[in-house]
Structures are given as C-alpha cells and as structure tokens.
Amino acid sequence: MNTLFNTTFENEEASHYESDVHLRPQTYDLQESNVNLKLTLVHTVGFGDQINKAESYKPILEYIDTQFERYLEEELKIKRSLCNYHDTRIHICLYFIAPNGHSLKSLDLVTMKKLDSKVNIIPVIAKADTVSRSELDKLKIKIMSELVSNGVQIYQFPTEDEAVAEINSSMNTHLPFAMVGSVEDVKVGNKMVKARLYPWGIVQVENENHCDFVKLREMLLRVNMEDLRDQTHARHYELYRRCKLEEMGFKDTGPDSQSFSLQDTYEAKRKEFIVELQRKEEEMRQMFVSKVKETEAELKEKEKELHERFEQLKRMHQDEKKNLEEKRRELEEEMNAFNRRKVAAETLMGQALQGCSQQPFKKDKDKKK
C-alpha cells in the first residue's frame, strides 16, 4: 500500500498469534496535484493464523455487510444526503496469495467463494521475487484454473468501453498479478528507483519485467477506479439491498400484478413479527415450565433422599441409644454386684476383727482362775 500510493501509512504490526480475525480500518485523506482522495484501508488482522480456520471469513463478511447496512440506512432516511455521505463500502479486495505453494489453499478458495458476491476481488501473488519466472507463470495458470473450476468469480476488467477495451483485455490475461513492494530508493544507472536490493541483484518495483506492480497501479488508480465503484454499487450493493428489502417484505410490481401499499406491507410485517414473537414467547414459556417441572422433580428427589437419610440417621441414633442403655444397665448391675461384694467383704472383716479382740480376754480370765 505504501508503494502503491507513494506514501507512508501508519500500520501497527500485528502478531500471528491472534485468537480470532478482526478488521482494522484506517482512513486517510490523500492529495495528488488537484485530486483529493479519501482512502480507507482495512487490514484483516489475524486472518489464516488460527488452528481452526473454518470461520475465518465470517468477520470479513460481517464487516462488508455492516457497511452495506449503513448505506441502506442512509438511503431509507426521510432526509438523506448521499452526496455528502462518507461511503465506507469496500470497493476492492486485494487477496494476497502465498508464493510458496503450488496452488491455492482451501482457506483461499472458501474465502474468495464467500466474498465474490460481496466485493470485487483481485487476486495477487505476494513476494513474487521469491520464485523464478517459469515457476511464476505456472503458478498463475494453476491459480486461475482452480478459481474457474471452483466457480470463484473474481473481478474482470471491463471490455465494453472501446477506449479501455484493449488494455483491459490484455490485463485480464495477466491475472493474478505478481507483486513486489518496496519503499526504498536504490540507484540503478543514473536514476533512483523503488527496488529491493539483494546480494545477487536488484528487483525493480516499476520494472514490468520484474513484477506486475505497474499493471496493478494502472488498473486500480487510473483506468478502472470508477468501474470498481460502479460494480460495488450496481452489483454487490444491489444484491444485498434486494435481499434485505425482500426480508422486510418489499417486492417489485409487474405489469400484471397489483401495486402494493407500504402501509399494508408494514402491517403484514408487523403482524408476522408479532406472531413470531408470540411463538418465541410460547416456546420460552414452555421451556420455563419444563425447567420448573424438572427442578421440582429434582427437588422432590433430593427431598426424598434427605428424608431417607434422616430416617436412616434416626434409626442409627435409636440403635446407638439402645446400645448405650444396655451398656448403662450392665454397668449399673456390675456396680450393684460390686457394692454387694464390698458390703459382704466389710462384714466379714468386721466379724474377723471382733473375733480377734475376744480371744485375749478369755486367756486372761483363765490365768486368774
């Protein structure tokens, strides 16, 4: 982009470890001579970096549809001002293809197939100086063959206008363009040119024998800029607008069909919306009732389990209480038996002591006699 517009755009480097794809638009006001251009560059940050790439194209489609939606909202306003409206619709998609493969990746085919009805696609081979000329020619043929066989509709430069028919027809045969970009000035001969300097030589960006940069710049900025805008409005936006209005209930009237009233369309759509809303409310109510019943059943089951647990604990408590009562009675009986033995022992000891005290008295009596 810096090479294409001969300027330096602010571009925050993004890592290749993004969790998802997000789009980062940046708008610039460019001026060359007396021509002013409001340019918006949209970077698809994180595209193709995820392990699961199945839905990598969805954020891009959503962004393009959002810009169409904004333009449609402006059209439907009572006081619309399309002349002063900042058109943010995407008019061109430069789809960069890696040069290190022998064909298109599945992600490339799926994404371009999803995008071809939304935006003008121009495929370009990035870093084309990393492959030889013969390999590059084979890669171009392979890419175009795969696009045709998979039904991908890329942007074709128009040939209806006689003024540009010859050059556009010639440029269509060079698709996809092989790109090399550089903002460094390198001295070649007696002049400074944009080029990439390697130990083995110099790749000149504006040398058509080295890459197709000049062809792309010529096609985008000088020959077909207005056609790209027209294609966006007449083809892609109109397709989106038609589908959107059909969803809203609008339809075209033919010579044999009756004219329709906007009020009737609004009322019919409103009734349809109310019916749909009531249906969803009924579904939600049924779902709520079902959830309540499930919760009640779960609570009853929990209550039953708790009751069974309580009864079990109650039985265990009663058994333990019964065992304790048995042990208490046994202990009381042992204590009573012990006390009886103690009393009997004390009685025997008393009698024995009394008998011992009477024997000396009798002996003394015998001595006196």
Tab-separated table of C-alpha atoms in Angstrom:
chain	number	residue	atom	x	y	z
A	1	MET	CA	0.000	0.000	0.000
A	2	ASN	CA	2.870	2.376	0.764
A	3	THR	CA	4.375	1.655	-2.656
A	4	LEU	CA	1.033	1.802	-4.451
A	5	PHE	CA	0.124	5.260	-3.146
A	6	ASN	CA	3.703	6.516	-2.763
A	7	THR	CA	3.222	7.441	0.875
A	8	THR	CA	3.790	6.009	4.344
A	9	PHE	CA	0.701	4.722	6.100
A	10	GLU	CA	0.527	4.095	9.809
A	11	ASN	CA	0.478	0.358	10.173
A	12	GLU	CA	0.654	-1.245	13.585
A	13	GLU	CA	2.365	-4.584	13.278
A	14	ALA	CA	0.114	-7.455	14.331
A	15	SER	CA	1.336	-10.745	15.729
A	16	HIS	CA	0.446	-14.098	14.208
A	17	TYR	CA	-0.977	-15.385	17.482
A	18	GLU	CA	-4.402	-13.745	17.346
A	19	SER	CA	-7.230	-15.815	18.810
A	20	ASP	CA	-9.628	-14.678	16.064
A	21	VAL	CA	-9.874	-12.477	12.986
A	22	HIS	CA	-10.696	-8.803	13.407
A	23	LEU	CA	-10.702	-5.957	10.909
A	24	ARG	CA	-8.808	-2.721	11.453
A	25	PRO	CA	-9.943	0.141	9.170
A	26	GLN	CA	-7.843	3.269	8.755
A	27	THR	CA	-8.951	6.299	6.734
A	28	TYR	CA	-6.569	8.770	5.096
A	29	ASP	CA	-7.031	11.963	3.082
A	30	LEU	CA	-4.632	11.847	0.130
A	31	GLN	CA	-3.915	14.585	-2.381
A	32	GLU	CA	-2.047	14.472	-5.658
A	33	SER	CA	-1.979	17.679	-7.690
A	34	ASN	CA	-5.585	18.892	-7.507
A	35	VAL	CA	-7.100	15.471	-6.880
A	36	ASN	CA	-8.304	14.644	-3.357
A	37	LEU	CA	-8.909	11.058	-2.371
A	38	LYS	CA	-10.403	9.739	0.849
A	39	LEU	CA	-8.877	6.290	1.154
A	40	THR	CA	-9.851	3.642	3.692
A	41	LEU	CA	-7.559	0.652	4.143
A	42	VAL	CA	-8.978	-2.310	6.022
A	43	HIS	CA	-6.484	-4.834	7.367
A	44	THR	CA	-7.716	-8.343	8.139
A	45	VAL	CA	-5.652	-8.862	11.273
A	46	GLY	CA	-5.133	-12.499	12.231
A	47	PHE	CA	-6.558	-13.956	9.009
A	48	GLY	CA	-5.287	-17.514	8.499
A	49	ASP	CA	-3.328	-17.646	11.780
A	50	GLN	CA	-5.709	-19.814	13.791
A	51	ILE	CA	-5.509	-23.590	14.017
A	52	ASN	CA	-9.209	-23.864	13.173
A	53	LYS	CA	-9.707	-21.660	10.105
A	54	ALA	CA	-13.240	-22.823	9.305
A	55	GLU	CA	-14.851	-19.487	10.187
A	56	SER	CA	-12.010	-17.073	9.408
A	57	TYR	CA	-14.036	-15.447	6.618
A	58	LYS	CA	-17.080	-14.607	8.783
A	59	PRO	CA	-15.732	-11.385	10.378
A	60	ILE	CA	-14.872	-10.128	6.877
A	61	LEU	CA	-18.377	-10.842	5.556
A	62	GLU	CA	-19.923	-9.231	8.622
A	63	TYR	CA	-17.833	-6.095	8.157
A	64	ILE	CA	-18.774	-5.773	4.470
A	65	ASP	CA	-22.476	-6.321	5.264
A	66	THR	CA	-22.271	-3.719	8.024
A	67	GLN	CA	-21.052	-1.109	5.523
A	68	PHE	CA	-23.874	-2.054	3.139
A	69	GLU	CA	-26.340	-1.780	6.024
A	70	ARG	CA	-25.139	1.733	6.858
A	71	TYR	CA	-25.536	2.843	3.250
A	72	LEU	CA	-29.033	1.322	3.091
A	73	GLU	CA	-29.996	3.099	6.310
A	74	GLU	CA	-28.868	6.388	4.765
A	75	GLU	CA	-30.932	5.654	1.643
A	76	LEU	CA	-34.057	4.940	3.698
A	77	LYS	CA	-33.838	8.148	5.720
A	78	ILE	CA	-36.502	10.777	5.130
A	79	LYS	CA	-33.811	13.437	4.783
A	80	ARG	CA	-30.997	11.627	3.060
A	81	SER	CA	-27.755	13.154	1.877
A	82	LEU	CA	-25.900	10.579	-0.192
A	83	CYS	CA	-23.810	13.268	-1.888
A	84	ASN	CA	-22.101	14.155	1.388
A	85	TYR	CA	-22.276	10.648	2.813
A	86	HIS	CA	-18.921	9.050	3.652
A	87	ASP	CA	-19.189	5.836	1.692
A	88	THR	CA	-17.426	3.122	3.676
A	89	ARG	CA	-18.370	0.264	1.362
A	90	ILE	CA	-15.437	-1.880	0.272
A	91	HIS	CA	-14.803	-1.372	-3.449
A	92	ILE	CA	-11.835	-3.663	-3.929
A	93	CYS	CA	-10.357	-6.677	-2.153
A	94	LEU	CA	-6.698	-7.365	-2.887
A	95	TYR	CA	-6.452	-11.024	-1.957
A	96	PHE	CA	-2.812	-11.914	-1.391
A	97	ILE	CA	-1.747	-15.445	-2.247
A	98	ALA	CA	1.364	-17.030	-0.775
A	99	PRO	CA	4.024	-17.769	-3.433
A	100	ASN	CA	5.491	-20.768	-1.618
A	101	GLY	CA	2.659	-23.140	-2.515
A	102	HIS	CA	1.916	-24.912	-5.756
A	103	SER	CA	-1.763	-23.978	-5.689
A	104	LEU	CA	-4.433	-22.209	-3.655
A	105	LYS	CA	-5.102	-23.260	-0.088
A	106	SER	CA	-8.530	-24.469	0.957
A	107	LEU	CA	-8.891	-21.312	3.060
A	108	ASP	CA	-8.248	-19.163	-0.027
A	109	LEU	CA	-10.883	-20.942	-2.107
A	110	VAL	CA	-13.523	-20.913	0.628
A	111	THR	CA	-12.939	-17.253	1.489
A	112	MET	CA	-12.936	-15.994	-2.094
A	113	LYS	CA	-16.051	-18.038	-2.847
A	114	LYS	CA	-17.828	-16.381	0.097
A	115	LEU	CA	-16.585	-12.910	-0.873
A	116	ASP	CA	-17.139	-12.910	-4.643
A	117	SER	CA	-20.780	-11.790	-4.300
A	118	LYS	CA	-19.854	-9.095	-1.758
A	119	VAL	CA	-16.799	-7.328	-3.151
A	120	ASN	CA	-14.600	-7.005	-6.232
A	121	ILE	CA	-11.739	-9.474	-5.805
A	122	ILE	CA	-8.359	-9.064	-7.470
A	123	PRO	CA	-6.000	-11.923	-6.605
A	124	VAL	CA	-2.326	-11.023	-6.301
A	125	ILE	CA	0.720	-13.176	-5.648
A	126	ALA	CA	2.727	-11.697	-2.791
A	127	LYS	CA	6.549	-11.586	-2.716
A	128	ALA	CA	6.748	-12.688	-6.320
A	129	ASP	CA	10.539	-12.222	-6.321
A	130	THR	CA	10.888	-15.428	-4.268
A	131	VAL	CA	10.041	-17.653	-7.256
A	132	SER	CA	11.509	-17.886	-10.729
A	133	ARG	CA	9.746	-16.567	-13.835
A	134	SER	CA	8.870	-20.037	-15.130
A	135	GLU	CA	7.508	-21.115	-11.729
A	136	LEU	CA	5.536	-17.876	-11.512
A	137	ASP	CA	3.902	-18.447	-14.894
A	138	LYS	CA	2.939	-21.992	-13.903
A	139	LEU	CA	1.558	-20.757	-10.571
A	140	LYS	CA	-0.600	-18.133	-12.316
A	141	ILE	CA	-2.075	-20.739	-14.658
A	142	LYS	CA	-2.702	-23.119	-11.751
A	143	ILE	CA	-4.420	-20.428	-9.657
A	144	MET	CA	-6.721	-19.297	-12.458
A	145	SER	CA	-7.591	-22.909	-13.273
A	146	GLU	CA	-8.553	-23.601	-9.660
A	147	LEU	CA	-10.623	-20.406	-9.445
A	148	VAL	CA	-12.572	-21.353	-12.572
A	149	SER	CA	-13.077	-24.983	-11.539
A	150	ASN	CA	-14.375	-23.914	-8.109
A	151	GLY	CA	-16.699	-21.264	-9.539
A	152	VAL	CA	-14.977	-18.281	-7.878
A	153	GLN	CA	-15.959	-15.035	-9.621
A	154	ILE	CA	-13.040	-12.613	-9.461
A	155	TYR	CA	-13.165	-9.055	-10.823
A	156	GLN	CA	-12.626	-8.880	-14.560
A	157	PHE	CA	-11.521	-5.563	-16.048
A	158	PRO	CA	-14.382	-4.331	-18.295
A	159	THR	CA	-14.004	-4.534	-22.051
A	160	GLU	CA	-17.286	-2.863	-23.096
A	161	ASP	CA	-15.748	0.594	-23.416
A	162	GLU	CA	-13.718	0.812	-26.602
A	163	ALA	CA	-11.336	3.316	-25.038
A	164	VAL	CA	-10.079	0.809	-22.465
A	165	ALA	CA	-11.163	-2.483	-24.028
A	166	GLU	CA	-7.748	-3.340	-25.452
A	167	ILE	CA	-5.702	-2.628	-22.327
A	168	ASN	CA	-8.245	-4.255	-20.006
A	169	SER	CA	-8.461	-7.334	-22.178
A	170	SER	CA	-4.680	-7.596	-22.068
A	171	MET	CA	-4.579	-7.099	-18.291
A	172	ASN	CA	-7.162	-9.843	-17.718
A	173	THR	CA	-4.672	-12.323	-19.145
A	174	HIS	CA	-2.069	-11.322	-16.539
A	175	LEU	CA	-4.260	-12.159	-13.532
A	176	PRO	CA	-3.323	-12.859	-10.825
A	177	PHE	CA	-0.796	-10.033	-10.621
A	178	ALA	CA	2.644	-10.884	-9.275
A	179	MET	CA	3.551	-8.226	-6.710
A	180	VAL	CA	6.795	-6.899	-5.251
A	181	GLY	CA	6.663	-3.873	-2.978
A	182	SER	CA	9.380	-1.584	-1.671
A	183	VAL	CA	9.670	1.966	-0.338
A	184	GLU	CA	13.458	2.034	-0.568
A	185	ASP	CA	15.163	4.098	-3.263
A	186	VAL	CA	18.005	2.272	-4.982
A	187	LYS	CA	20.310	3.783	-7.584
A	188	VAL	CA	20.151	1.948	-10.883
A	189	GLY	CA	22.304	3.508	-13.543
A	190	ASN	CA	21.849	7.265	-13.294
A	191	LYS	CA	18.446	7.321	-11.593
A	192	MET	CA	16.865	6.361	-8.269
A	193	VAL	CA	14.084	3.780	-8.417
A	194	LYS	CA	11.917	1.878	-5.957
A	195	ALA	CA	13.543	-1.511	-5.661
A	196	ARG	CA	14.643	-4.344	-3.438
A	197	LEU	CA	18.376	-4.829	-3.178
A	198	TYR	CA	19.694	-8.385	-2.872
A	199	PRO	CA	23.250	-9.764	-2.872
A	200	TRP	CA	22.546	-11.302	-6.264
A	201	GLY	CA	20.913	-8.282	-7.880
A	202	ILE	CA	18.154	-5.691	-7.810
A	203	VAL	CA	14.394	-6.231	-8.203
A	204	GLN	CA	12.810	-3.039	-9.531
A	205	VAL	CA	9.233	-2.497	-8.429
A	206	GLU	CA	8.266	-0.471	-11.502
A	207	ASN	CA	10.031	-2.712	-13.977
A	208	GLU	CA	7.370	-4.788	-15.732
A	209	ASN	CA	9.932	-7.474	-16.475
A	210	HIS	CA	10.383	-7.974	-12.743
A	211	CYS	CA	6.788	-7.826	-11.446
A	212	ASP	CA	3.230	-6.633	-12.224
A	213	PHE	CA	3.169	-3.680	-9.836
A	214	VAL	CA	2.799	-1.107	-12.617
A	215	LYS	CA	-0.070	-3.093	-14.141
A	216	LEU	CA	-1.956	-3.203	-10.845
A	217	ARG	CA	-1.452	0.508	-10.190
A	218	GLU	CA	-2.560	1.359	-13.711
A	219	MET	CA	-5.700	-0.774	-13.437
A	220	LEU	CA	-6.722	0.396	-9.973
A	221	LEU	CA	-5.920	4.083	-9.910
A	222	ARG	CA	-6.037	5.253	-13.499
A	223	VAL	CA	-8.212	3.062	-15.708
A	224	ASN	CA	-10.846	1.259	-13.622
A	225	MET	CA	-11.352	3.173	-10.375
A	226	GLU	CA	-14.816	4.384	-11.347
A	227	ASP	CA	-15.822	0.980	-12.680
A	228	LEU	CA	-14.859	-0.599	-9.364
A	229	ARG	CA	-17.136	1.855	-7.560
A	230	ASP	CA	-19.916	1.262	-10.090
A	231	GLN	CA	-19.592	-2.529	-9.744
A	232	THR	CA	-19.796	-2.241	-5.970
A	233	HIS	CA	-22.971	-0.181	-6.171
A	234	ALA	CA	-24.700	-1.799	-9.146
A	235	ARG	CA	-23.849	-5.425	-8.437
A	236	HIS	CA	-22.812	-6.163	-4.869
A	237	TYR	CA	-24.767	-3.493	-3.011
A	238	GLU	CA	-27.889	-4.007	-5.137
A	239	LEU	CA	-27.798	-7.735	-4.404
A	240	TYR	CA	-27.547	-7.021	-0.681
A	241	ARG	CA	-30.263	-4.336	-0.899
A	242	ARG	CA	-32.651	-6.628	-2.785
A	243	CYS	CA	-32.214	-9.472	-0.300
A	244	LYS	CA	-32.609	-7.105	2.638
A	245	LEU	CA	-35.763	-5.474	1.273
A	246	GLU	CA	-37.258	-8.870	0.463
A	247	GLU	CA	-36.661	-9.842	4.092
A	248	MET	CA	-38.522	-6.688	5.105
A	249	GLY	CA	-41.494	-7.683	2.928
A	250	PHE	CA	-40.983	-5.368	-0.035
A	251	LYS	CA	-41.440	-6.661	-3.570
A	252	ASP	CA	-41.444	-5.375	-7.121
A	253	THR	CA	-44.695	-4.972	-9.033
A	254	GLY	CA	-45.024	-6.243	-12.574
A	255	PRO	CA	-47.398	-5.050	-15.305
A	256	ASP	CA	-49.972	-7.702	-14.403
A	257	SER	CA	-49.553	-7.571	-10.646
A	258	GLN	CA	-51.333	-5.274	-8.272
A	259	SER	CA	-49.479	-2.392	-6.664
A	260	PHE	CA	-48.686	-2.849	-3.024
A	261	SER	CA	-49.065	-0.412	-0.192
A	262	LEU	CA	-46.185	0.372	2.115
A	263	GLN	CA	-48.667	0.605	4.968
A	264	ASP	CA	-50.059	-2.841	4.153
A	265	THR	CA	-46.537	-4.217	3.908
A	266	TYR	CA	-45.668	-2.657	7.231
A	267	GLU	CA	-48.803	-4.041	8.880
A	268	ALA	CA	-48.256	-7.500	7.408
A	269	LYS	CA	-44.643	-7.485	8.536
A	270	ARG	CA	-45.699	-6.213	11.962
A	271	LYS	CA	-48.274	-8.996	12.318
A	272	GLU	CA	-45.714	-11.527	11.178
A	273	PHE	CA	-43.285	-10.155	13.744
A	274	ILE	CA	-45.928	-10.270	16.492
A	275	VAL	CA	-46.827	-13.877	15.592
A	276	GLU	CA	-43.170	-14.821	15.625
A	277	LEU	CA	-42.719	-13.017	18.927
A	278	GLN	CA	-45.706	-14.812	20.430
A	279	ARG	CA	-44.371	-18.124	19.157
A	280	LYS	CA	-40.994	-17.455	20.761
A	281	GLU	CA	-42.715	-16.330	23.974
A	282	GLU	CA	-44.740	-19.558	23.998
A	283	GLU	CA	-41.579	-21.572	23.393
A	284	MET	CA	-39.861	-19.736	26.224
A	285	ARG	CA	-42.879	-20.250	28.485
A	286	GLN	CA	-42.971	-23.962	27.669
A	287	MET	CA	-39.262	-24.155	28.227
A	288	PHE	CA	-39.664	-22.322	31.548
A	289	VAL	CA	-42.481	-24.659	32.632
A	290	SER	CA	-40.396	-27.645	31.590
A	291	LYS	CA	-37.418	-26.322	33.532
A	292	VAL	CA	-39.628	-25.687	36.575
A	293	LYS	CA	-41.011	-29.217	36.407
A	294	GLU	CA	-37.533	-30.640	36.062
A	295	THR	CA	-36.388	-28.559	39.009
A	296	GLU	CA	-39.387	-29.628	41.084
A	297	ALA	CA	-38.709	-33.272	40.255
A	298	GLU	CA	-35.067	-32.825	41.210
A	299	LEU	CA	-36.072	-31.106	44.460
A	300	LYS	CA	-38.544	-33.891	45.295
A	301	GLU	CA	-35.892	-36.473	44.592
A	302	LYS	CA	-33.461	-34.565	46.805
A	303	GLU	CA	-36.161	-34.260	49.488
A	304	LYS	CA	-36.808	-37.995	49.291
A	305	GLU	CA	-33.102	-38.714	49.587
A	306	LEU	CA	-32.835	-36.349	52.558
A	307	HIS	CA	-35.862	-37.969	54.222
A	308	GLU	CA	-34.396	-41.431	53.708
A	309	ARG	CA	-31.103	-40.214	55.075
A	310	PHE	CA	-32.877	-38.672	58.055
A	311	GLU	CA	-34.748	-41.922	58.760
A	312	GLN	CA	-31.501	-43.846	58.458
A	313	LEU	CA	-29.755	-41.489	60.865
A	314	LYS	CA	-32.767	-41.683	63.192
A	315	ARG	CA	-32.599	-45.490	63.219
A	316	MET	CA	-28.871	-45.351	63.775
A	317	HIS	CA	-29.443	-42.926	66.665
A	318	GLN	CA	-32.070	-45.185	68.207
A	319	ASP	CA	-29.809	-48.217	67.880
A	320	GLU	CA	-26.925	-46.330	69.443
A	321	LYS	CA	-29.243	-45.102	72.223
A	322	LYS	CA	-30.444	-48.669	72.824
A	323	ASN	CA	-26.872	-49.924	72.954
A	324	LEU	CA	-25.952	-47.175	75.386
A	325	GLU	CA	-28.941	-48.086	77.584
A	326	GLU	CA	-27.849	-51.725	77.551
A	327	LYS	CA	-24.321	-50.766	78.499
A	328	ARG	CA	-25.659	-48.447	81.228
A	329	ARG	CA	-27.756	-51.274	82.711
A	330	GLU	CA	-24.804	-53.639	82.568
A	331	LEU	CA	-22.638	-51.064	84.286
A	332	GLU	CA	-25.305	-50.470	86.956
A	333	GLU	CA	-25.609	-54.238	87.577
A	334	GLU	CA	-21.846	-54.525	87.824
A	335	MET	CA	-21.800	-51.590	90.257
A	336	ASN	CA	-24.557	-53.159	92.367
A	337	ALA	CA	-22.773	-56.507	92.424
A	338	PHE	CA	-19.565	-54.739	93.326
A	339	ASN	CA	-21.285	-52.868	96.145
A	340	ARG	CA	-22.808	-56.111	97.455
A	341	ARG	CA	-19.433	-57.814	97.412
A	342	LYS	CA	-17.953	-54.798	99.094
A	343	VAL	CA	-20.567	-54.856	101.867
A	344	ALA	CA	-20.086	-58.612	102.331
A	345	ALA	CA	-16.343	-58.161	102.486
A	346	GLU	CA	-16.662	-55.367	105.027
A	347	THR	CA	-18.999	-57.535	107.149
A	348	LEU	CA	-16.576	-60.449	107.117
A	349	MET	CA	-13.716	-58.158	108.021
A	350	GLY	CA	-15.754	-56.737	110.935
A	351	GLN	CA	-16.577	-60.182	112.253
A	352	ALA	CA	-12.985	-61.281	111.934
A	353	LEU	CA	-11.755	-58.255	113.847
A	354	GLN	CA	-14.354	-58.818	116.579
A	355	GLY	CA	-13.301	-62.455	116.976
A	356	CYS	CA	-9.641	-61.483	117.301
A	357	SER	CA	-10.412	-58.966	120.085
A	358	GLN	CA	-12.324	-61.550	122.269
A	359	GLN	CA	-9.622	-64.282	122.419
A	360	PRO	CA	-7.046	-62.378	124.646
A	361	PHE	CA	-9.792	-61.530	127.183
A	362	LYS	CA	-10.632	-65.213	127.672
A	363	LYS	CA	-6.984	-66.123	128.207
A	364	ASP	CA	-6.644	-63.506	130.889
A	365	LYS	CA	-9.646	-64.953	132.745
A	366	ASP	CA	-8.130	-68.394	132.632
A	367	LYS	CA	-4.868	-67.106	134.185
A	368	LYS	CA	-6.736	-65.603	137.189
A	369	LYS	CA	-8.515	-68.811	137.871
